[in-house]
XYZ file of C-alpha atoms in Angstrom:
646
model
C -26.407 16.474 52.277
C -22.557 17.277 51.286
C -19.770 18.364 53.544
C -19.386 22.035 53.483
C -15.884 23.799 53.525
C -15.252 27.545 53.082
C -14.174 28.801 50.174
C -13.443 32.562 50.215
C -10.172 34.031 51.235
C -10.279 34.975 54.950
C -9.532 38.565 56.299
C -10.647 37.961 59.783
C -8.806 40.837 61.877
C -6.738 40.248 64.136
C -7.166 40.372 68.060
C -5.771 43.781 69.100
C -2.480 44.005 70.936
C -2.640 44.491 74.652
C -3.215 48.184 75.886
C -0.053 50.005 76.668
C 1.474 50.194 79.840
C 1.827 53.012 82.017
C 4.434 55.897 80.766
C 7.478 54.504 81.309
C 9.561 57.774 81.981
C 9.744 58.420 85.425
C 10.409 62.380 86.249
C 10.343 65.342 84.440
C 13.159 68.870 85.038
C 11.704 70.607 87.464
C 11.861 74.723 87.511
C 13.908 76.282 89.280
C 12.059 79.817 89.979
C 11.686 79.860 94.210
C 13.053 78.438 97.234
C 11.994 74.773 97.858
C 8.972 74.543 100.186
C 8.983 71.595 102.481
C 4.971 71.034 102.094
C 3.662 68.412 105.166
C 2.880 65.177 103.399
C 0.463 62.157 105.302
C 2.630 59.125 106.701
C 4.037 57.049 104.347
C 2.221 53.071 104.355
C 5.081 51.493 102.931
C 8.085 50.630 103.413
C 11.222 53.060 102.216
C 13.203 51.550 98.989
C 15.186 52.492 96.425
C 15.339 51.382 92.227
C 17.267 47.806 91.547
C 20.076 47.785 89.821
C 18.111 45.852 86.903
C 15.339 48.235 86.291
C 16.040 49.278 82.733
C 16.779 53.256 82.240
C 14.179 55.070 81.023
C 14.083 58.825 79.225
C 12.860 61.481 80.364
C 9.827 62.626 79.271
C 7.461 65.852 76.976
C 4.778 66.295 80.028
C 1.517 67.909 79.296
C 1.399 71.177 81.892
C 4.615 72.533 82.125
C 7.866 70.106 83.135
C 9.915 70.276 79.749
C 12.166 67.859 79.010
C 15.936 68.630 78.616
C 16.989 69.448 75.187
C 18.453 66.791 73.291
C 21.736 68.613 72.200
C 24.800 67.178 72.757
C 27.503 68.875 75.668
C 29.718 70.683 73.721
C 27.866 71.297 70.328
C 27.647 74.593 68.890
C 24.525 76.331 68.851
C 22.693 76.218 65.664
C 22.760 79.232 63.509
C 19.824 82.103 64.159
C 17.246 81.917 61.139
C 16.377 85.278 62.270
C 16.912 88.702 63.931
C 14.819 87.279 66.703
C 16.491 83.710 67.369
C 20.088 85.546 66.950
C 18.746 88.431 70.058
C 16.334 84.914 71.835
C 20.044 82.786 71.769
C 21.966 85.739 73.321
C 19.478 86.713 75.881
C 19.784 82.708 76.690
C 23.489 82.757 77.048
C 23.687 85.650 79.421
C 20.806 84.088 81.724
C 23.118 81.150 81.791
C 26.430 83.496 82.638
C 24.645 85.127 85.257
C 23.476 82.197 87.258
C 26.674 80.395 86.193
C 28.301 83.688 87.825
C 25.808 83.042 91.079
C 25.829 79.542 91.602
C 29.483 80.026 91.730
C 29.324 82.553 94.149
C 27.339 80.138 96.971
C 24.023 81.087 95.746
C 22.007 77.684 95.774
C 18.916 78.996 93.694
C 21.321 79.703 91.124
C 22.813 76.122 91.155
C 19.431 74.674 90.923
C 18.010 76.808 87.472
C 21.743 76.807 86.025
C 21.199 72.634 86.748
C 18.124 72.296 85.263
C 19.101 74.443 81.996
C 22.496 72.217 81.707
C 20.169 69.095 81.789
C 17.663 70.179 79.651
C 20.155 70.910 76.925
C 21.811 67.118 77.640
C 24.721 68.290 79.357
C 24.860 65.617 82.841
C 28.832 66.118 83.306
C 28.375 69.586 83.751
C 24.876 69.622 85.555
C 25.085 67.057 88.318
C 28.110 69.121 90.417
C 25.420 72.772 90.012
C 22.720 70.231 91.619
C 24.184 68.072 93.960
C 25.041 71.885 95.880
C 21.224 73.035 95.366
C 19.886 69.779 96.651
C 22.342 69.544 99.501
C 20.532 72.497 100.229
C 17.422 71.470 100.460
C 15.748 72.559 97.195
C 13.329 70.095 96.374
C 13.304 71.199 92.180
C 17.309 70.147 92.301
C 16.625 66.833 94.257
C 14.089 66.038 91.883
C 16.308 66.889 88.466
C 19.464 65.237 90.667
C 17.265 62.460 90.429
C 16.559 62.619 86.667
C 19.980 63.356 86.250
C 21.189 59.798 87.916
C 18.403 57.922 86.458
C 19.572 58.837 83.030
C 23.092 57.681 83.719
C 21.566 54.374 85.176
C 22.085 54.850 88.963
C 18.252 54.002 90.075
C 19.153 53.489 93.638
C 20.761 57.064 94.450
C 18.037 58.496 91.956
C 15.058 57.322 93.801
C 16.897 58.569 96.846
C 16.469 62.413 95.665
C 13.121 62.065 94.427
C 12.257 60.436 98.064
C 13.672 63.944 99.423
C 11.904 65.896 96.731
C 8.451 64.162 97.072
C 8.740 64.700 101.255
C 8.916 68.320 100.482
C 5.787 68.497 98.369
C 7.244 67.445 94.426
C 4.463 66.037 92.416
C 6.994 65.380 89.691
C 9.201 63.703 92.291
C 6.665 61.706 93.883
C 5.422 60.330 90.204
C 8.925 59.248 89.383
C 9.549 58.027 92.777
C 5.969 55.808 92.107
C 6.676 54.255 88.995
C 10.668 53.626 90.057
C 8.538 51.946 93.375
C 6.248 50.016 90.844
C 8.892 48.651 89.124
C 10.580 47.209 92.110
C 7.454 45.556 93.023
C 6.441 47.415 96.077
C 3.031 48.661 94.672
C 1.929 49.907 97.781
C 4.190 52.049 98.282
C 4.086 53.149 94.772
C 0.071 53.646 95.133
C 1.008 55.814 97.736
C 3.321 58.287 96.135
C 1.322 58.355 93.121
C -1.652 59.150 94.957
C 0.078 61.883 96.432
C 1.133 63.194 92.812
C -2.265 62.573 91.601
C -4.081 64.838 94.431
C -1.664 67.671 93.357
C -2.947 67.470 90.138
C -0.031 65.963 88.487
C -1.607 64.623 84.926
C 0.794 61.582 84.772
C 0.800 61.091 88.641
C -2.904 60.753 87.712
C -2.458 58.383 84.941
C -0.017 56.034 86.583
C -2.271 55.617 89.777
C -4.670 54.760 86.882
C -2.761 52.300 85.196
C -1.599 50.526 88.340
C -5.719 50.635 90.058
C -6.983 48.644 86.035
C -4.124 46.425 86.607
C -5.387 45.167 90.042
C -8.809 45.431 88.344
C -9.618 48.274 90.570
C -12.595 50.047 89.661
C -11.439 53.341 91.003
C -8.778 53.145 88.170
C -11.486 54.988 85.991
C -11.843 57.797 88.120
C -8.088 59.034 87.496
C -7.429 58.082 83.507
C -10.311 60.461 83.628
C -8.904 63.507 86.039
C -5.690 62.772 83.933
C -7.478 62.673 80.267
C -9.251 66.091 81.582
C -5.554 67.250 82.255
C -4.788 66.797 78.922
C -3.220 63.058 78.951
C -4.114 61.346 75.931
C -3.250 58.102 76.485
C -5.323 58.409 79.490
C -7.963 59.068 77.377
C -7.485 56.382 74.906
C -7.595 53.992 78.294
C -10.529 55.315 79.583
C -12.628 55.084 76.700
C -11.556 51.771 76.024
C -12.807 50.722 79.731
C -15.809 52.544 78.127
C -16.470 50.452 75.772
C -16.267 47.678 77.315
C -18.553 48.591 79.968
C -20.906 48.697 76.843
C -21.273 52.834 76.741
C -20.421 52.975 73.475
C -21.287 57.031 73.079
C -19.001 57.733 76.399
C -16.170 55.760 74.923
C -16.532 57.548 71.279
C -16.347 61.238 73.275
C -13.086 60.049 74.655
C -11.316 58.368 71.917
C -12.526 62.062 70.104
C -10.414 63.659 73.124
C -7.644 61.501 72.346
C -7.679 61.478 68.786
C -8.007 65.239 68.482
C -4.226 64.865 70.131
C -3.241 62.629 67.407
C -3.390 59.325 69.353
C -3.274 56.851 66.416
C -5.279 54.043 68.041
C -8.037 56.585 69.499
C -8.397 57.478 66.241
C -8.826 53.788 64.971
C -10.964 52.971 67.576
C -13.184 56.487 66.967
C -13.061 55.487 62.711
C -14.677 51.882 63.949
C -17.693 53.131 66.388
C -18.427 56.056 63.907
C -18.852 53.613 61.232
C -20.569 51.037 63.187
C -23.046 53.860 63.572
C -22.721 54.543 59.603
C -25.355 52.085 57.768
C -26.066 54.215 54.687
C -24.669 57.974 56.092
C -22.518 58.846 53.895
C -21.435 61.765 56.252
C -20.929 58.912 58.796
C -19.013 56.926 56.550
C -16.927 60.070 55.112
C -15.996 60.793 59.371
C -14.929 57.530 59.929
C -12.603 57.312 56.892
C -11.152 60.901 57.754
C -10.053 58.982 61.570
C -8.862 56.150 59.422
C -6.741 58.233 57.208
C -5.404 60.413 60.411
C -4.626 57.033 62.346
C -2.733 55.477 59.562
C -0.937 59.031 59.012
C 0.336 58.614 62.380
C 1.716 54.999 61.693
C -1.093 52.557 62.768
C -1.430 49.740 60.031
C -4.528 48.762 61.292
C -6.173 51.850 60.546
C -4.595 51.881 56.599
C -6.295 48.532 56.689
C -9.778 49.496 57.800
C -9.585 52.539 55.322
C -8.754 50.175 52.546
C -12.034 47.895 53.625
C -14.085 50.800 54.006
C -13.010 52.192 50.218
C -13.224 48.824 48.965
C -17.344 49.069 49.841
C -17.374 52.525 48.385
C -16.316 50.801 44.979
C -12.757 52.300 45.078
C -10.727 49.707 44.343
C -7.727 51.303 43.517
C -7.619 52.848 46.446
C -8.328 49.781 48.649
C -5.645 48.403 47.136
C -3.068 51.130 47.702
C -4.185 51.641 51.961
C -3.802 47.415 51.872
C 0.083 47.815 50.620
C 1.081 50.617 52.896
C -0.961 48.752 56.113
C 0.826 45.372 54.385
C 3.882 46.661 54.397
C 4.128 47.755 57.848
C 3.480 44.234 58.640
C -0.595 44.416 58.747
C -1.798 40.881 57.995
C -4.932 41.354 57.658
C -4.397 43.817 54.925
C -2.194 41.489 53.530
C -4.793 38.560 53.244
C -6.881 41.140 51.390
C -4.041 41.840 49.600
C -3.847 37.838 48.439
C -7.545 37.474 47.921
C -8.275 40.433 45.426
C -5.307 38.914 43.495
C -6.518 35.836 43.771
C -9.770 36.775 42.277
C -8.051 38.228 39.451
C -6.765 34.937 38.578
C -3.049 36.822 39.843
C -2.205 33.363 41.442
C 1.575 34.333 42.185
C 1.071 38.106 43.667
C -1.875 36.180 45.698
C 0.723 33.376 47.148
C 3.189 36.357 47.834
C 0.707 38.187 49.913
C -0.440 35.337 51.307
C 2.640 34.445 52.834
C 3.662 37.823 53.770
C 0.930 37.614 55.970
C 2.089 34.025 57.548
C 5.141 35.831 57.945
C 3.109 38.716 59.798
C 1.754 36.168 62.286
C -1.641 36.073 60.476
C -2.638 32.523 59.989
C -5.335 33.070 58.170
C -2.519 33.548 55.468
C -2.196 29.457 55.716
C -5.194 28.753 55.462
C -5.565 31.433 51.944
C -2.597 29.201 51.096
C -4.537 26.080 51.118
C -7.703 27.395 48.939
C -5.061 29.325 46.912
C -3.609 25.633 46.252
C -6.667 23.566 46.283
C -7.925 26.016 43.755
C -5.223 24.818 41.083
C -5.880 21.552 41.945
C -2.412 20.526 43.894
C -4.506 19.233 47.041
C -1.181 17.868 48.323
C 0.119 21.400 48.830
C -3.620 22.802 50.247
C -3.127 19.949 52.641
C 0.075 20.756 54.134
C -1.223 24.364 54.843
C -4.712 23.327 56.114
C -2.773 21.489 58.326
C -0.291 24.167 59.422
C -3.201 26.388 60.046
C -5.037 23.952 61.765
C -2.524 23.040 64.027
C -2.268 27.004 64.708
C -5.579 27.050 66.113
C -7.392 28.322 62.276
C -11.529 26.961 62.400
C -12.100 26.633 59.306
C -8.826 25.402 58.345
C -9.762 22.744 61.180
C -12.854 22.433 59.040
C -10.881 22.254 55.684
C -8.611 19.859 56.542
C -11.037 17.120 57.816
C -13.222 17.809 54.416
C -10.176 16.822 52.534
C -9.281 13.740 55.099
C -13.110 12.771 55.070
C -12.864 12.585 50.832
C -9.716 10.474 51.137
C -12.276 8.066 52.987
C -10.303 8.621 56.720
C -13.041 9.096 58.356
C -11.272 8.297 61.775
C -8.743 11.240 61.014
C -11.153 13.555 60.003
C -13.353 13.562 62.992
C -10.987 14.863 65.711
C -10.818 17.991 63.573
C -13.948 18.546 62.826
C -14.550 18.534 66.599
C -12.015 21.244 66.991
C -13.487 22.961 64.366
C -16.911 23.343 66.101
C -15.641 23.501 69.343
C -13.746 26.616 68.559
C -16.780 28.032 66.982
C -16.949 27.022 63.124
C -20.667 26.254 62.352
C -19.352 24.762 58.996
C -17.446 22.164 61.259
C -20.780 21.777 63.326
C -22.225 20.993 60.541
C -20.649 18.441 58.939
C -19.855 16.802 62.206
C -23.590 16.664 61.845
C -23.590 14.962 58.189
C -20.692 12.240 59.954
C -23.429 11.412 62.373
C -26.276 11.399 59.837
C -24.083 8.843 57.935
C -23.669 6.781 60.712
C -27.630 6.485 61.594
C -26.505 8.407 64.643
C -29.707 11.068 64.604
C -29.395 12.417 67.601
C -25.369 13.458 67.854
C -26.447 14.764 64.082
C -29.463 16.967 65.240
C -27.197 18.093 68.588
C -24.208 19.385 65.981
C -27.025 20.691 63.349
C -28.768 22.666 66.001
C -25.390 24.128 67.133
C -24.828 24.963 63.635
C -28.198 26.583 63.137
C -27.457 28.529 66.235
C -24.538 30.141 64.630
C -26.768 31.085 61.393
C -25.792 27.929 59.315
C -28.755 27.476 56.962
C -28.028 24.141 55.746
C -27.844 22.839 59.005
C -31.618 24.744 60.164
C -32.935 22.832 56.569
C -32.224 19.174 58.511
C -33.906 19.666 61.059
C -36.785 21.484 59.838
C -37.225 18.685 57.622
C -36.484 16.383 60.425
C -40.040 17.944 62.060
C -41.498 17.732 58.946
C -41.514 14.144 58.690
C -42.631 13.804 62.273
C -45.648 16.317 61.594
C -44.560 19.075 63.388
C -45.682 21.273 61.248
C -45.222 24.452 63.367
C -41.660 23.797 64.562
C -40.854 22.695 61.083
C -42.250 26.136 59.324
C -39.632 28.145 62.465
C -36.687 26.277 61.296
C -37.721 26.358 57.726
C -37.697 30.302 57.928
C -34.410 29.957 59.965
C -32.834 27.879 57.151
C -33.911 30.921 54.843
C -32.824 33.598 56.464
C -29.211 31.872 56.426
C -29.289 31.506 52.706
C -30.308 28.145 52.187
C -32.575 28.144 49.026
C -33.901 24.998 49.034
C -34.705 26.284 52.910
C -36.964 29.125 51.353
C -38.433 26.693 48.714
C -39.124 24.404 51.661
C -40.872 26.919 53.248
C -43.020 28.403 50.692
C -44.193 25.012 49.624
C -45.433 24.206 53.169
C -46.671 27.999 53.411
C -48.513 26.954 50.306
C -49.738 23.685 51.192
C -51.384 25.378 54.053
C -53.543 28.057 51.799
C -53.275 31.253 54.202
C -49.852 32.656 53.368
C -50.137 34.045 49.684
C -48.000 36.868 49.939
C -45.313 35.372 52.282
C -45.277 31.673 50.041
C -44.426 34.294 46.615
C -41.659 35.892 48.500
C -39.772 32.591 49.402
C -40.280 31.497 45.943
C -39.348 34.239 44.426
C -36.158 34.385 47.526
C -35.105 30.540 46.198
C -35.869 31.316 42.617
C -33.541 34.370 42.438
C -30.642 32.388 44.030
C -31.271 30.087 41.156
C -33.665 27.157 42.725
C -34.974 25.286 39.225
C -37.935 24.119 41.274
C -38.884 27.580 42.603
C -38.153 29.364 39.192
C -40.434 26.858 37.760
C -43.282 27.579 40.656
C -42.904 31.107 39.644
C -43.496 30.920 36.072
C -46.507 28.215 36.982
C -48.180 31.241 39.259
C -47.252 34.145 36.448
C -48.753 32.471 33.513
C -51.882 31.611 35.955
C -51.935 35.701 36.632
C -52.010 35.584 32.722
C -47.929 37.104 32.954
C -46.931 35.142 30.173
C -43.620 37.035 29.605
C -42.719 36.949 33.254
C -43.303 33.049 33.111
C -41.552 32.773 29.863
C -38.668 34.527 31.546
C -39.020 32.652 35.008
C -39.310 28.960 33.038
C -36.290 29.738 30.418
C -33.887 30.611 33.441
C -34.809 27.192 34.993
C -34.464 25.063 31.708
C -31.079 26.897 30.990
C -30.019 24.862 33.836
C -31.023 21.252 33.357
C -34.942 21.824 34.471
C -36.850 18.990 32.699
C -40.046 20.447 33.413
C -39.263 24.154 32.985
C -38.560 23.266 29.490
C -41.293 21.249 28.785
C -43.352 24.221 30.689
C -41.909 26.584 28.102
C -42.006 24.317 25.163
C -45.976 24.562 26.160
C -45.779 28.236 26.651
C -44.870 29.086 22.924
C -47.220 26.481 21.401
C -49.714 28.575 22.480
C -48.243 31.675 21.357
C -47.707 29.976 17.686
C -44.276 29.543 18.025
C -43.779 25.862 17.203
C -40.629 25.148 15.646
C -38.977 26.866 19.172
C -41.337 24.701 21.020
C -40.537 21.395 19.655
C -36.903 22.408 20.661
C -37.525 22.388 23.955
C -40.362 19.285 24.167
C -37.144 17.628 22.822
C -34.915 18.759 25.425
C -37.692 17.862 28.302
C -37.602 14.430 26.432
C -34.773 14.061 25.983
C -34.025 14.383 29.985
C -36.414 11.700 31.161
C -39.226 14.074 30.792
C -42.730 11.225 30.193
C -45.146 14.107 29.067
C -43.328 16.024 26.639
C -42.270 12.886 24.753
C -46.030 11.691 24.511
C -46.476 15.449 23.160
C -43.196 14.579 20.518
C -44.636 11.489 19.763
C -48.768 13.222 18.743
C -47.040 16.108 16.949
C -45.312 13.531 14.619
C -48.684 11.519 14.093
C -49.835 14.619 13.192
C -47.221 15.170 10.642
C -47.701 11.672 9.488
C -44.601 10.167 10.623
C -45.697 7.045 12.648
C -42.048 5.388 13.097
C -40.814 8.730 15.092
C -44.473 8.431 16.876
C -43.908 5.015 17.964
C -40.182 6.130 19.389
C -41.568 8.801 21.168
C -44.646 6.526 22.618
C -42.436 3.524 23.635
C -39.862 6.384 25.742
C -42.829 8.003 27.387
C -44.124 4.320 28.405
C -40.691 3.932 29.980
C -40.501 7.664 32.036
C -43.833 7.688 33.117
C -45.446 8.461 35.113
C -48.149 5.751 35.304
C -50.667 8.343 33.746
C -48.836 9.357 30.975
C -47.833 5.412 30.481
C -51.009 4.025 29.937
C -51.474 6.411 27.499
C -48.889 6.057 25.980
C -49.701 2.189 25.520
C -52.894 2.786 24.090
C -51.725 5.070 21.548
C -49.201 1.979 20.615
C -52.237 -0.155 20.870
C -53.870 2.544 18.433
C -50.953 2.873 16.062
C -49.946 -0.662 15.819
C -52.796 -1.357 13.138
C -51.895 1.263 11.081
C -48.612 0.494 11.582
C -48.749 -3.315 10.535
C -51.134 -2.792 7.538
């Protein structure tokens, strides 16, 4: 057994930010068209307050459903020039609107006040505004209590603001009630604010809707779902990115894609993130699929979401576009993506690009992506300064990083501390690492301690480590389990270990009723370059009569250092004639310790009458055995040693 210790670059991704919170403006400019209505609203269940003098200001903002947002031109700049016939006759008609209810509001008429209020704050112009609604709402117009109130909020007095939208929202303001809500929220007094935006939500008020949403999923109230989805069906988008995330998590994964559809149609960057990910979850080999879910990707990452530039790069990089990879890993990189940055390091790093590797590498440390110190400590164990690797395994480690956990007592362990090295191996497999469950395993093992070693192996098997499945199935093995032993056997397969597959076919052939199943573990092992189940294979073509299959099968495994693979093919082409290659590879079997192929050395030079090589090759296949081929070998000395004294 040998300590095991990852060796690829990582590119885990990152846990997502939390979910935004509610919209943070609080009212939108109300029209102005008719006399306020004072509409009868239920008693109020809590208690009357106004904003803090802390709460930060917040703008106003674009609603969905028709409360624009002033314009953002300054007081007293000039109007832009008309591109057009049209804006030149749209600007004028504008300006004389504005001189006629100037020209009423300054005649007494309140209704006038109140729209020549709301166009002075749309366009930015507060000075000017507040004095046209201050008169409207001292009238009792709820629209100018409700833009009085944006009006004040903007220039930072919450108190008075929340004041107006108190009188607005008693005379039936869904716009004033939200804002009057989320200024309530803030303060703390959520039941009050639950009860204003309630009342905004029943009128149908999108973000009334959304808020009372928000504010239900942050109580963990399930009724929150009920208004991110009257809001999302208003046209909210965030609302829909929220509920298809609670969606998702509820595990209906084909509600949850609708939704983020719904809001990624409206150019919500993560909904379309989130959309690119469950279509190609759903992908496997659609191409279609796959084609959607970069299109999302691409959209998302239009729209500024580095995270999405980085899952476009991943998803190109299995298409085989490189290049392209590459250039969505840079863009997501250099928005400050680490993840795309790791991948950044580790295709550089496998182009021997050692420097641009470190400098992505560290870009992503500098991201907040640890994984970027632990890339660090391969990049530097790789060129062999272990000091250096160290220090980052370390700094990882001490991050919370598994496997650099898992790293760093691997390099402790082969400095012989053992006692340093098992604290963070521990941590390692307690946060999840079945490498570090394994080799806590192996430190058992070495201490005779079989049963923490089979506890930490089994938790490693758990987790799909194959290595780990291989010591215990041959742990049963030796106790005659032969059942439990074959399970774990397959187990260690299916993770990848190849002496777990040879393991397995061997027993499968031992047993003499799995043909077909004991060839495709051999031929599993063999093809992951197992020298003992390459040379199985060739044994069972040339038995089929496949001699160039075996040729190939027993070649592959001598290549490598197989004694008996080359002896196996040294046999092979002696019976296809083809000595001279033979004797080339009888010599190599020899040559390795290999007792049968130099008693065949040593009776091919008897036969071509050269006794003192014979003798050589006799006395070396004496010494490798095994016992068979040694007592022959000693009575062909016996036999020579006449001749050979004569």
């Amino acid at each position: 057994m040998k300590l095991i210790g990852r060796n690829q670059p990582s590119t885990t991704d990152t846990a997502e930010p939390a979910e935004a919170t509610a919209a943070t403006a609080l009212a939108a400019v109300e029209q102005a068209t008719e006399p306020a209505v004072t509409a009868p609203v239920p008693a109020q269940r809590g208690a009357a307050g106004t904003g803090p003098e802390h709460l930060r200001p917040v703008p106003v903002p674009q609603v969905t459903g028709g409360y624009p947002a002033p314009a953002a031109t300054e007081p007293d700049a000039l109007p832009a020039a008309a591109d057009s016939f049209e804006d030149e006759l749209a600007a004028r008609e504008s300006a004389a609107l504005e001189e006629r209810h100037r020209t009423a509001a300054d005649t007494g008429d309140p209704h006038a006040a109140s729209r020549l209020g709301a166009l002075l704050l749309r366009r930015g112009d507060l000075d000017e505004a507040e004095p046209y609604l201050r008169k409207a709402a001292a009238a009792g117009l709820r629209a100018a209590a409700n833009n009085l109130g944006v009006l004040l909020h903007q220039r930072g007095l919450r108190a008075e603001a929340g004041q107006w939208w108190r009188q607005a929202a008693v005379a039936g303001s869904a716009p004033a009630a939200h804002a009057l809500g989320l200024l309530l929220r803030d303060q703390g007094d959520e039941e009050s604010a639950e009860y204003w935006l309630h009342f905004a939500a029943d009128q149908g008020h999108p973000l009334g809707a959304y808020a009372l949403g928000d504010l239900m999923e942050h109580r963990r109230d399930v009724r929150a779902e009920r208004w991110f989805r009257l809001s999302a069906d208003a046209g909210h988008r965030e609302a829909a990115y929220r509920l298809a995330r609670m969606r998702e998590a509820a595990g209906d994964k084909e509600s949850a894609e609708t939704w983020y559809r719904t809001a990624a149609v409206r150019s919500h960057a993560r909904a379309a993130l989130r959309l690119g990910v469950l279509v190609e979850q759903r992908a496997a080999g659609d191409q279609g699929l796959r084609e959607e879910a970069a299109r999302w990707y691409r959209q998302s990452a239009q729209n500024g979401e580095p995270r999405a530039a980085c899952a476009l790069g991943f998803l190109l990089r299995d298409a085989g576009d490189l290049p392209s990879a590459a250039e969505w890993w840079q863009e997501a990189a250099e928005a400050g993506d680490g993840n795309a940055a790791n991948a950044l390091g580790a295709l550089h790093a496998g182009r021997g690009e050692d420097k641009d590797a470190e400098r992505w590498y560290r870009a992503a440390l500098d991201a907040g992506d640890h994984n970027g110190a632990f890339n660090l400590g391969l990049l530097c164990a790789a060129a062999g300064r272990q000091a250096q690797a160290e220090q980052w395994y370390r700094r990882a480690a001490y991050a919370g990083h598994r496997e650099a956990c898992n790293a760093l007592a691997v390099v402790l362990l082969q400095r012989g501390d053992e006692a340093g090295a098992e604290p963070w191996f521990s941590k390692a497999a307690e946060a999840g690492s079945v490498d570090g469950a394994f080799n806590l395993g192996v430190l058992h093992a070495g201490r005779g301690e079989q049963q923490q070693a089979h506890e930490w192996y089994a938790r490693a098997a758990a987790g799909g480590h194959g290595e780990a499945a291989l010591q215990l199935a041959v742990a049963r093995e030796q106790r005659g389990d032969l059942p439990a032993a074959l399970d774990r056997y397959r187990q260690a397969a299916g993770g990848g270990s190849a002496e777990g597959a040879f393991r397995l076919a061997s027993l499968l052939d031992r047993r003499g009723d799995a043909g077909e199943e004991a060839e495709h573990w051999y031929a599993v092992a063999a093809d992951a370059g197992h020298s003992r189940a390459q040379v199985r294979m060739g044994v069972r073509a040339a038995e089929r009569g496949a001699l160039e299959i075996a040729e190939s099968w027993y070649r592959r495994a001598a290549e490598t250092g197989s004694r008996s693979a080359a002896f196996n093919l040294g046999l092979l082409l002696a019976r296809q004639e083809r000595e001279p290659e033979a004797m080339i590879w009888y010599t190599r079997a020899a040559d390795a310790g290999h007792g049968r192929a130099a008693l065949r050395l040593a009776l091919l030079a008897l036969r071509r009458g050269e006794p003192v090589q014979a003798e050589s090759w006799c006395r070396r296949a004496a010494d490798y055995g095994p016992p068979e081929v040694a007592e022959r070998a000693a009575r062909l000395l016996d036999a020579m040693h006449p001749e050979m004294t004569a």
